Amino acid sequence: MKQRFSSLDVKVISHELSAALCTLRLANVYDLSSRIFLFKFAKPNSRQQVVVDSGFRCHLTNFARATAAAPSAFVSRLRKFLRTRRVTKVSQVGTDRIIEFQFSDGQYRLFLEFYAGGNVVLTDQELNVLALLRIVSETNEALRVGLKYSLVDRQNYEGTPQLSRERVKKGLSNVLEKTKADEAAGKKHKKRNKPKEALRKALAISITEIPPMLLEHAFLVNKFPSGTPIEELLKDEGLLESLMTVLSDAKSLVNQITATDVTKGYIIAKLVKPKHDAKATNGEHEVDKENLNLMYEDFHPFRPRQFEDDPEVQILEIEGFNKTVDEFFSSLESQKLESRLNEREENAKRKLEAARQDHERRLGGLQQVQESNVRKAQAIEGNLQRVQEATAAVNGLIAQGMDWVEIARLIEMERIRQNPVANIIKLPLKLHENTITLLLTEGAAEPEEEDFLDETESEYSDSEDESKKPSKPKETEASKEQNVVVDINLALSPWSNARQYYDQKKYAAVKEQKTLQASEVALKSTERKITADLKKGLKQEKQILRPVRKQLWFEKFFYFISSESYLVLGGRDIHQNEILYKKHLSKGDVYVSADLEGASSVIVKNKVGLADAPIPPSTLGQAGTFSVTTSTAWDSKAVMAAWWVNADQVSKTAHGGDILGVGLFNIRGQKNFLPPAQLLLGFGVMFQVNEESKARHLKHRVQGDTVPMDDKSDKRTLTDDHEREDSEIDNEETAQDDVEADQALQGLAKEKDEPSRAAESDHGERGNPEKDHDDDADVDESGYRKDSYQNPLQPGIAVQPDIDESEDDNLLGSEHVSDSDNEGKRGGESTDDETGNSGSGDEVQVTKEDIKDLPAADGANEATEASLQQTKQAPQVRGKHGKRAKMKNKYAHQDEEDRALALRLLGSKAGQEKAKAEAEKKASREAELLVQKERRREQHRRTQETGKEAEEARRLKLEEGVDPMDEDEVAELGVIDSFIGNPLPGDEILECLVICAPWDAMGARFKWRVKIQPGSQKKGKAIKEILRHWGQAIADKEKRKMPEVGDERYLEEIVARREGELIKGLRDVEVVGVVPVSKVRTMIAGGGAADKGKKGKGGGKGGGHSGKGSKKLR
C-alpha cells in the first residue's frame, strides 16, 4: 500500500496547490497529531484546508478533523510568523520531494519535506531557519534554529538537465559499473533485483525526473521489453533509440499532466471479499463484483497500463489529484478509526461475556452442591444397616480406648479379610472431626439374608482356612460409578445424618435463589458500567473525518428563513450593514430597522423574478422582531417597535448632498412602523432535501399573501420638522471634526490667556444675536419639545467616527458639511469659530477661510506669526497699568544695550531664550496640525467624490432593476425552497442548516427547535446544552430496533436516523455564531429552562423549598 509521495506526485500536488492557494491568506494552523497539521487558508468567498503529514503527504481536504485543544510550541511559532500572511507562490524544489510555500512575496518560506523522516521548516527571506518540526543532527545536513536551510544540494535545483542519448548512456554505464564493482568486492545485496526491474531501477537512479511507475507504464504503452539487460542495451543502438522514444513519451506525459490547473487522479483498488461472505462462499462459486469491498492500494496522476488487464483490480477515476489523494488517505483514516471503535466494542463484549460466565459458574456450583447433598442423603437412606454397623463398630473401638492409628490398621486388616463393613469405610479416618467416610452404593438396600450369609461365610473362612489369604475382589466399573462418598457424623444416627444432608440441600437452594437475584442486579450493574466505559472511550475516539459542508453566501450575516420562505438577512456590525446595503439590497427588497441602540439593519430578499410582488406582513413582522432583538431592548426586556421602508427609500446621501459614514443611512419618505415585537427567538435546524422531495413539501408551505398592504393601517407619517431635524443632526455631526481640530489649535493659545476667558465669555454671549431663536429650534409643531417624548432606549445623535490622526491611510468615508451648509443651518446655530469669539481679537483664531486659502507650508508660517502678534497684543488686565507706568519711569534712562546687559547679569536671558524656543516649537506644532487637517480634508473630499459616484451608479441600477448581487449568489437564492423544518418519510436529506429566528417564523414547522428568551446564561453554554440534549434524544432513538423493510415505519426511521447523523455532526463553536444575542434563557421541550434545571442543595420534597423561609407569607 502506498504511503509516501513520489517526485511526480509532489510536482502535480504543488501545481494544483499553486492554482488553489495563491492570493489566499493563512487563517490559522492546528495540530491534528504530533506530525500531522491542518492549515486553513481563506479570503472573501473562498476557503481551503490543507493537511500536512510530515514526510508522507500534503493535500487539500474536504473533511473536518478534530484538532488539539491547545497548540504545540511548533504550531504557536508558525502562527506567530505566518498568520494572516498571503500565499504568493507554491512550487516544487527542483525535482526533489520538497514543496515550498512562499508568504508575502518571499518574506517567509515554508518547506515541506516528504522523504526519510520528513520535516517542516520555516525560514525567512535569506533562508535562516526560524522554526522546524524535527532537529536534524547529521554532519552533512545539520538543521536547527539559526542555521541556513540549504537548497543547492537538492535534486535538480539548478534545473532539470536535457534528456539526451549521452545522458542516458552515461547514467546506465555508471549504474552498470557500480553493480560490477559491488559484485567484485563481494558485497551481498539483501534483495536481488529481478532482471525485469534492473533496467527500470537503473533509469530511476539516473533519470530522476521520471518515477519508476511512469517508466513501467511507458514500457507497456510502447511495447518495449523492460527485461532487456543493460549491457545489451548499451551495445545495440536500435534498442537505445527505442528507449529514448519511451523516455520522451514519459516526459511528454508529465508535461501534459501539469498543463491544466486540475489534473485527474486514479486510485488503484483491489476487490476484497467481505468477511461474513468469506466463510459462506465456496471457491467454486463466482462472486459478483458489486458485493465486493474495495481496498485502496495506490494512486497516480495517470492511468497505469500495468493494472488495466488485472481482473482483481479496479481503477477509480477522480477529477482533481488533490481530491484523489484526499479520498485515498481519508479512507485509510476511516479504516483505522473503524478498527479502533470495533476493538473497543469487542473488548466491551468480552467483558460482558466473562461476567455472564462467572455468574453462571457460581449458580452451577450451587446446583451441584444441592444434587450432591441429595445423593448423599439418599445413599444413607438406602444403606441404613451398613451405616449403622459401621458407626457402631467405630464407636465401640473408640469406647474401648483403642488408639486411632490402631483402629485404622484394624479396619485395613478387616478389609483384607473381606469384611463388608470394613469395605465401605474409606481411609483415612477423620476421628478428629468425629466423622468417618463411607463408600455407599446408590439404590435399595441389600437383603438381610445376604448379609447374614456373607457374615457366616466370612466367619467360616476365617476359622477353617486361616492360612489362605483370599485376593481382594475387583470392583466393576459400574460399582465404582455408583459408589458415593459420604461423611457420617459418629454422634448422630443414620437418619439424623441423612436429615443433615437434606438441610444442607435446602440451604444451598435458598442461597441459589438469593445468588440468582443478586447476580441479575450485579450483571445489569456490570453491563451499565461497561457501556459507560465504552461510551467514554467512543467520546475519546472522536470522529476524525467529517465532510465539510460548503457554506452558502448568506451565512456570513445573521440570517433566517421566514414562514413564507423569504430570506431575511441582518448585519453583525456596521461594516456588514454597509455590505448589505451596497451588494444585496435590490429592487423589490425591504429594509427593516428600529430606532434603538445596536439595532441591526435587516433586509428581506424578495423572491427571484418577483421584484414587484409585495412582501407578506408576517414576514415583515418577523424581520422587525429580529431587528429589535439585536438591540439593547433584548437585555432590558423592553417591548419596542421596528419600521420598514422600500429599497429605493434608503440612501447614503445626506440632505446636504454629502455621503454618510459607514453604517449610516438616510431614509427618505415615510417610515412604516410595525407592531411592538415580542422578545422571543427560536433555535432550530432545517434540512435540505433534493428536488423530488421538495415537490412534496410545496403544499405544506405557507404561501405569501398577494394582496397589497394598506399603507394607512400600519404607517406613521414623518412631519416636516422630523425631516428638518435629520438635516440639522447631519450638519451638526459633519461640523464636529472641524470644530475639534480648531479647538486643538485654540487650546495652544489659551494656555497663555487664562485671564481673558471671563471677558470672552461675556462678549460671546452678547455677540450671539440668534441665541433666543436657537432655543426654539427643538420645538415641533405640536408645541412639545422633541426630546420630551424620545424613546428611553433610543440613542442620541449618531456621532460620526472620529478621524484618527495616526491612521490617515485607513480613513473611512465620513459625513462632512461645507461652509455654505454651516451658514444655511436652521435655527441660526453656529460653531465655535462663529459664536462668542467672532468679535474678539485676543485669542488665536484659525478660521475655515484661512485654512482654505492657506498653502501647505508658507501659510502655516504666516499663521504662526499672526498668532504671535495677537499674543503680544493681549488686552490690558485691571490693576497692572500703574505698575507698568512706574517700571517705565524707573528704567527710562536705559537703552537696549544696557537692558540686555542687565538681563544677562541677572540671568533672565536664558528664560527668554527658553520661552522663545517653546514658542517656536508650539508654532511648528500648529503648522503640523494645519497640514494634517488639510490632508484629511483632501482625503475626505476624494472619499466623498467616490461615494457620490458609487451612490449614483447604485441608484441607476435600482431604477433599471439590475440586481447588484453576483450570479452565483442569485443562483443560491433558489436553494432556499429546498430547506424544510420537518422532513417527511421517504425524503432524501442532503444537508442541515442551523437557524436562529423569531419564534413566529418557526412554530410547528420545525421538528428540532428550542425556544430562547432574554436571560442571564451565556449563549455558548446554552448551545452546548441544546446540542447535548439533542444528542441524548438521538441516542435513545437509535437504541430502538430497526423496522423491517416492508414495514410502514421503515422510511420514517431512515429519515430519523439521517437527521440524527447530521445533528450529531454539529459543533457548538460552528453554530454559536447564528445566535444574534449574548445572554439567553433556553426553554427545551420536556426539560424546562436550561439555566434553571439544576436544583440547589435544598432541593427535594416540597417543590424545592427548604429551611425557615419555606413557609408561606401571611
Short mmCIF file of N, CA and C in Angstrom, two decimals, residues 717-831:
data_model
loop_
_atom_site.label_atom_id
_atom_site.label_comp_id
_atom_site.label_asym_id
_atom_site.label_seq_id
_atom_site.Cartn_x
_atom_site.Cartn_y
_atom_site.Cartn_z
N THR A 717 -46.74 58.79 9.43
CA THR A 717 -46.06 59.75 8.56
C THR A 717 -45.12 60.62 9.39
N LEU A 718 -43.95 60.87 8.84
CA LEU A 718 -43.00 61.77 9.47
C LEU A 718 -43.34 63.21 9.11
N THR A 719 -43.31 64.10 10.02
CA THR A 719 -43.59 65.51 9.76
C THR A 719 -42.38 66.18 9.15
N ASP A 720 -42.63 67.39 8.65
CA ASP A 720 -41.51 68.15 8.06
C ASP A 720 -40.47 68.51 9.10
N ASP A 721 -40.94 68.69 10.36
CA ASP A 721 -39.98 69.02 11.41
C ASP A 721 -39.02 67.87 11.63
N HIS A 722 -39.51 66.61 11.52
CA HIS A 722 -38.61 65.47 11.66
C HIS A 722 -37.57 65.47 10.56
N GLU A 723 -37.98 65.78 9.33
CA GLU A 723 -37.01 65.82 8.24
C GLU A 723 -35.98 66.91 8.48
N ARG A 724 -36.46 68.08 8.93
CA ARG A 724 -35.52 69.16 9.20
C ARG A 724 -34.60 68.78 10.36
N GLU A 725 -35.15 68.04 11.31
CA GLU A 725 -34.31 67.60 12.44
C GLU A 725 -33.19 66.68 11.95
N ASP A 726 -33.52 65.74 11.03
CA ASP A 726 -32.47 64.88 10.49
C ASP A 726 -31.40 65.69 9.80
N SER A 727 -31.82 66.72 9.04
CA SER A 727 -30.84 67.56 8.35
C SER A 727 -29.97 68.29 9.35
N GLU A 728 -30.60 68.80 10.41
CA GLU A 728 -29.84 69.52 11.43
C GLU A 728 -28.84 68.60 12.11
N ILE A 729 -29.25 67.36 12.40
CA ILE A 729 -28.36 66.39 13.04
C ILE A 729 -27.17 66.08 12.14
N ASP A 730 -27.47 65.89 10.84
CA ASP A 730 -26.38 65.59 9.90
C ASP A 730 -25.38 66.74 9.84
N ASN A 731 -25.88 67.99 9.82
CA ASN A 731 -24.97 69.13 9.73
C ASN A 731 -24.15 69.27 11.00
N GLU A 732 -24.79 69.03 12.17
CA GLU A 732 -24.04 69.12 13.41
C GLU A 732 -22.95 68.07 13.49
N GLU A 733 -23.25 66.86 13.02
CA GLU A 733 -22.23 65.79 13.05
C GLU A 733 -21.08 66.12 12.11
N THR A 734 -21.40 66.70 10.95
CA THR A 734 -20.35 66.99 9.97
C THR A 734 -19.41 68.06 10.48
N ALA A 735 -19.96 69.05 11.19
CA ALA A 735 -19.12 70.15 11.67
C ALA A 735 -18.27 69.76 12.85
N GLN A 736 -18.51 68.59 13.41
CA GLN A 736 -17.80 68.23 14.65
C GLN A 736 -16.31 68.06 14.42
N ASP A 737 -15.92 67.43 13.30
CA ASP A 737 -14.49 67.21 13.02
C ASP A 737 -13.75 68.54 12.93
N ASP A 738 -14.33 69.53 12.19
CA ASP A 738 -13.67 70.83 12.05
C ASP A 738 -13.56 71.54 13.38
N VAL A 739 -14.61 71.44 14.19
CA VAL A 739 -14.59 72.12 15.50
C VAL A 739 -13.51 71.54 16.39
N GLU A 740 -13.37 70.18 16.38
CA GLU A 740 -12.35 69.56 17.22
C GLU A 740 -10.96 69.97 16.80
N ALA A 741 -10.72 70.07 15.49
CA ALA A 741 -9.40 70.48 15.01
C ALA A 741 -9.11 71.93 15.39
N ASP A 742 -10.15 72.81 15.26
CA ASP A 742 -9.95 74.21 15.65
C ASP A 742 -9.69 74.31 17.14
N GLN A 743 -10.39 73.52 17.94
CA GLN A 743 -10.17 73.59 19.38
C GLN A 743 -8.77 73.15 19.76
N ALA A 744 -8.21 72.21 18.98
CA ALA A 744 -6.83 71.78 19.27
C ALA A 744 -5.85 72.92 19.07
N LEU A 745 -6.11 73.75 18.01
CA LEU A 745 -5.23 74.90 17.78
C LEU A 745 -5.47 75.99 18.83
N GLN A 746 -6.73 76.22 19.16
CA GLN A 746 -7.03 77.28 20.11
C GLN A 746 -6.51 76.96 21.50
N GLY A 747 -6.48 75.66 21.84
CA GLY A 747 -6.02 75.30 23.17
C GLY A 747 -4.58 75.66 23.43
N LEU A 748 -3.78 75.72 22.33
CA LEU A 748 -2.38 76.09 22.50
C LEU A 748 -2.23 77.55 22.94
N ALA A 749 -3.10 78.43 22.40
CA ALA A 749 -3.01 79.84 22.75
C ALA A 749 -3.72 80.15 24.06
N LYS A 750 -4.74 79.36 24.40
CA LYS A 750 -5.50 79.64 25.62
C LYS A 750 -4.69 79.41 26.87
N GLU A 751 -3.59 78.63 26.74
CA GLU A 751 -2.76 78.40 27.91
C GLU A 751 -2.13 79.70 28.42
N LYS A 752 -1.89 80.64 27.47
CA LYS A 752 -1.26 81.91 27.86
C LYS A 752 -2.29 82.97 28.28
N ASP A 753 -3.52 82.75 27.89
CA ASP A 753 -4.52 83.81 28.07
C ASP A 753 -5.63 83.37 29.01
N GLU A 754 -5.29 82.77 30.11
CA GLU A 754 -6.29 82.34 31.08
C GLU A 754 -7.13 83.52 31.61
N PRO A 755 -6.51 84.66 31.88
CA PRO A 755 -7.31 85.73 32.49
C PRO A 755 -8.38 86.29 31.57
N SER A 756 -8.29 86.09 30.28
CA SER A 756 -9.22 86.72 29.35
C SER A 756 -10.47 85.90 29.12
N ARG A 757 -10.64 84.73 29.79
CA ARG A 757 -11.77 83.87 29.49
C ARG A 757 -13.10 84.47 29.94
N ALA A 758 -13.08 85.12 31.08
CA ALA A 758 -14.34 85.68 31.58
C ALA A 758 -14.86 86.76 30.64
N ALA A 759 -13.95 87.62 30.20
CA ALA A 759 -14.37 88.69 29.29
C ALA A 759 -14.85 88.12 27.97
N GLU A 760 -14.14 87.09 27.50
CA GLU A 760 -14.54 86.49 26.23
C GLU A 760 -15.90 85.84 26.36
N SER A 761 -16.17 85.20 27.52
CA SER A 761 -17.45 84.55 27.71
C SER A 761 -18.59 85.57 27.67
N ASP A 762 -18.38 86.70 28.34
CA ASP A 762 -19.42 87.74 28.32
C ASP A 762 -19.61 88.27 26.92
N HIS A 763 -18.50 88.50 26.25
CA HIS A 763 -18.59 89.04 24.89
C HIS A 763 -19.24 88.05 23.94
N GLY A 764 -18.95 86.72 24.18
CA GLY A 764 -19.55 85.71 23.31
C GLY A 764 -21.05 85.66 23.47
N GLU A 765 -21.55 85.82 24.70
CA GLU A 765 -23.00 85.80 24.89
C GLU A 765 -23.66 87.01 24.24
N ARG A 766 -22.98 88.15 24.35
CA ARG A 766 -23.56 89.34 23.73
C ARG A 766 -23.44 89.29 22.21
N GLY A 767 -22.43 88.56 21.72
CA GLY A 767 -22.20 88.54 20.28
C GLY A 767 -23.00 87.48 19.56
N ASN A 768 -23.97 86.84 20.22
CA ASN A 768 -24.80 85.80 19.58
C ASN A 768 -26.23 86.30 19.52
N PRO A 769 -26.59 87.03 18.48
CA PRO A 769 -27.95 87.59 18.42
C PRO A 769 -29.01 86.56 18.14
N GLU A 770 -28.62 85.34 17.72
CA GLU A 770 -29.61 84.33 17.34
C GLU A 770 -29.82 83.27 18.42
N LYS A 771 -29.35 83.57 19.61
CA LYS A 771 -29.45 82.56 20.66
C LYS A 771 -30.88 82.25 21.05
N ASP A 772 -31.72 83.31 21.14
CA ASP A 772 -33.12 83.09 21.53
C ASP A 772 -33.85 82.25 20.49
N HIS A 773 -33.51 82.50 19.24
CA HIS A 773 -34.17 81.71 18.19
C HIS A 773 -33.71 80.25 18.21
N ASP A 774 -32.47 80.06 18.65
CA ASP A 774 -31.95 78.69 18.69
C ASP A 774 -32.62 77.88 19.78
N ASP A 775 -33.08 78.53 20.85
CA ASP A 775 -33.73 77.79 21.91
C ASP A 775 -35.04 77.17 21.46
N ASP A 776 -35.68 77.79 20.47
CA ASP A 776 -36.94 77.27 19.97
C ASP A 776 -36.77 76.27 18.84
N ALA A 777 -35.53 75.94 18.53
CA ALA A 777 -35.31 75.06 17.37
C ALA A 777 -35.77 73.65 17.65
N ASP A 778 -35.82 73.23 18.93
CA ASP A 778 -36.18 71.87 19.27
C ASP A 778 -37.66 71.71 19.58
N VAL A 779 -38.48 72.63 19.20
CA VAL A 779 -39.92 72.55 19.46
C VAL A 779 -40.61 72.24 18.15
N ASP A 780 -41.47 71.20 18.13
CA ASP A 780 -42.16 70.82 16.90
C ASP A 780 -43.47 71.58 16.79
N GLU A 781 -44.25 71.21 15.79
CA GLU A 781 -45.49 71.92 15.51
C GLU A 781 -46.52 71.76 16.63
N SER A 782 -46.46 70.67 17.34
CA SER A 782 -47.45 70.45 18.40
C SER A 782 -47.16 71.22 19.66
N GLY A 783 -46.00 71.91 19.70
CA GLY A 783 -45.67 72.70 20.88
C GLY A 783 -44.88 71.96 21.91
N TYR A 784 -44.54 70.69 21.71
CA TYR A 784 -43.74 69.91 22.65
C TYR A 784 -42.31 69.90 22.17
N ARG A 785 -41.42 69.79 23.16
CA ARG A 785 -40.01 69.65 22.79
C ARG A 785 -39.78 68.26 22.23
N LYS A 786 -38.84 68.21 21.28
CA LYS A 786 -38.61 66.93 20.60
C LYS A 786 -38.05 65.87 21.54
N ASP A 787 -37.28 66.29 22.52
CA ASP A 787 -36.69 65.30 23.41
C ASP A 787 -37.61 64.90 24.55
N SER A 788 -38.84 65.49 24.60
CA SER A 788 -39.74 65.17 25.70
C SER A 788 -40.39 63.82 25.53
N TYR A 789 -40.55 63.33 24.29
CA TYR A 789 -41.19 62.03 24.08
C TYR A 789 -40.24 61.06 23.40
N GLN A 790 -38.94 61.26 23.63
CA GLN A 790 -37.96 60.38 23.00
C GLN A 790 -37.96 59.02 23.69
N ASN A 791 -37.69 57.95 22.89
CA ASN A 791 -37.62 56.59 23.42
C ASN A 791 -36.47 56.48 24.40
N PRO A 792 -36.69 55.95 25.60
CA PRO A 792 -35.56 55.85 26.56
C PRO A 792 -34.45 54.96 26.05
N LEU A 793 -34.75 53.99 25.15
CA LEU A 793 -33.70 53.13 24.60
C LEU A 793 -33.13 53.69 23.32
N GLN A 794 -33.75 54.73 22.77
CA GLN A 794 -33.26 55.28 21.51
C GLN A 794 -32.02 56.10 21.78
N PRO A 795 -30.95 55.86 21.07
CA PRO A 795 -29.71 56.61 21.32
C PRO A 795 -29.84 58.05 20.87
N GLY A 796 -28.91 58.85 21.33
CA GLY A 796 -28.90 60.24 20.90
C GLY A 796 -28.44 60.37 19.48
N ILE A 797 -27.93 61.53 19.17
CA ILE A 797 -27.47 61.77 17.80
C ILE A 797 -26.32 60.84 17.49
N ALA A 798 -26.41 60.16 16.36
CA ALA A 798 -25.35 59.23 15.97
C ALA A 798 -24.12 60.01 15.61
N VAL A 799 -23.09 59.90 16.43
CA VAL A 799 -21.87 60.67 16.22
C VAL A 799 -21.02 59.99 15.17
N GLN A 800 -20.50 60.76 14.27
CA GLN A 800 -19.63 60.21 13.25
C GLN A 800 -18.32 59.76 13.88
N PRO A 801 -17.72 58.72 13.41
CA PRO A 801 -16.46 58.26 14.00
C PRO A 801 -15.38 59.30 13.84
N ASP A 802 -14.64 59.51 14.94
CA ASP A 802 -13.55 60.49 14.89
C ASP A 802 -12.47 60.05 13.94
N ILE A 803 -11.86 61.05 13.32
CA ILE A 803 -10.78 60.76 12.36
C ILE A 803 -9.50 60.60 13.15
N ASP A 804 -8.91 59.44 13.08
CA ASP A 804 -7.68 59.16 13.81
C ASP A 804 -6.50 59.74 13.05
N GLU A 805 -5.77 60.61 13.73
CA GLU A 805 -4.65 61.26 13.06
C GLU A 805 -3.56 60.28 12.69
N SER A 806 -3.45 59.19 13.44
CA SER A 806 -2.39 58.22 13.16
C SER A 806 -2.75 57.23 12.09
N GLU A 807 -3.99 57.24 11.61
CA GLU A 807 -4.43 56.27 10.61
C GLU A 807 -5.08 56.99 9.43
N ASP A 808 -4.35 57.94 8.87
CA ASP A 808 -4.90 58.70 7.75
C ASP A 808 -5.10 57.82 6.53
N ASP A 809 -4.25 56.82 6.35
CA ASP A 809 -4.34 55.99 5.15
C ASP A 809 -5.54 55.07 5.20
N ASN A 810 -6.02 54.72 6.40
CA ASN A 810 -7.16 53.81 6.54
C ASN A 810 -8.46 54.56 6.80
N LEU A 811 -8.51 55.86 6.44
CA LEU A 811 -9.67 56.69 6.74
C LEU A 811 -10.88 56.20 5.98
N LEU A 812 -11.99 56.01 6.68
CA LEU A 812 -13.25 55.63 6.06
C LEU A 812 -14.04 56.87 5.73
N GLY A 813 -14.97 56.72 4.80
CA GLY A 813 -15.80 57.85 4.41
C GLY A 813 -16.66 58.32 5.57
N SER A 814 -16.62 59.59 5.87
CA SER A 814 -17.43 60.14 6.95
C SER A 814 -18.15 61.38 6.45
N GLU A 815 -19.20 61.74 7.13
CA GLU A 815 -20.03 62.87 6.71
C GLU A 815 -19.27 64.17 6.90
N HIS A 816 -19.40 65.06 5.94
CA HIS A 816 -18.70 66.34 6.01
C HIS A 816 -19.65 67.43 5.54
N VAL A 817 -19.66 68.55 6.22
CA VAL A 817 -20.53 69.67 5.89
C VAL A 817 -19.67 70.84 5.47
N SER A 818 -19.96 71.46 4.33
CA SER A 818 -19.19 72.59 3.83
C SER A 818 -19.57 73.87 4.56
N ASP A 819 -18.84 74.99 4.24
CA ASP A 819 -19.11 76.27 4.90
C ASP A 819 -20.48 76.82 4.54
N SER A 820 -20.88 76.62 3.29
CA SER A 820 -22.20 77.11 2.90
C SER A 820 -23.30 76.40 3.67
N ASP A 821 -23.09 75.12 3.96
CA ASP A 821 -24.07 74.40 4.76
C ASP A 821 -24.15 74.96 6.17
N ASN A 822 -22.99 75.34 6.73
CA ASN A 822 -23.00 75.91 8.07
C ASN A 822 -23.73 77.24 8.10
N GLU A 823 -23.56 78.05 7.06
CA GLU A 823 -24.21 79.35 7.02
C GLU A 823 -25.73 79.20 6.88
N GLY A 824 -26.15 78.10 6.21
CA GLY A 824 -27.58 77.92 6.00
C GLY A 824 -28.24 77.03 7.02
N LYS A 825 -27.60 76.79 8.16
CA LYS A 825 -28.18 75.91 9.16
C LYS A 825 -29.44 76.53 9.76
N ARG A 826 -30.44 75.66 9.95
CA ARG A 826 -31.71 76.12 10.51
C ARG A 826 -31.53 76.47 11.97
N GLY A 827 -32.18 77.55 12.38
CA GLY A 827 -32.15 77.97 13.78
C GLY A 827 -30.98 78.84 14.11
N GLY A 828 -30.14 79.17 13.14
CA GLY A 828 -29.03 80.08 13.38
C GLY A 828 -27.94 79.50 14.21
N GLU A 829 -27.76 78.14 14.23
CA GLU A 829 -26.68 77.54 15.01
C GLU A 829 -25.35 77.88 14.39
N SER A 830 -24.35 78.05 15.19
CA SER A 830 -23.01 78.38 14.68
C SER A 830 -22.00 77.61 15.47
N THR A 831 -20.84 77.39 14.87
CA THR A 831 -19.76 76.65 15.50
C THR A 831 -18.97 77.57 16.41
#
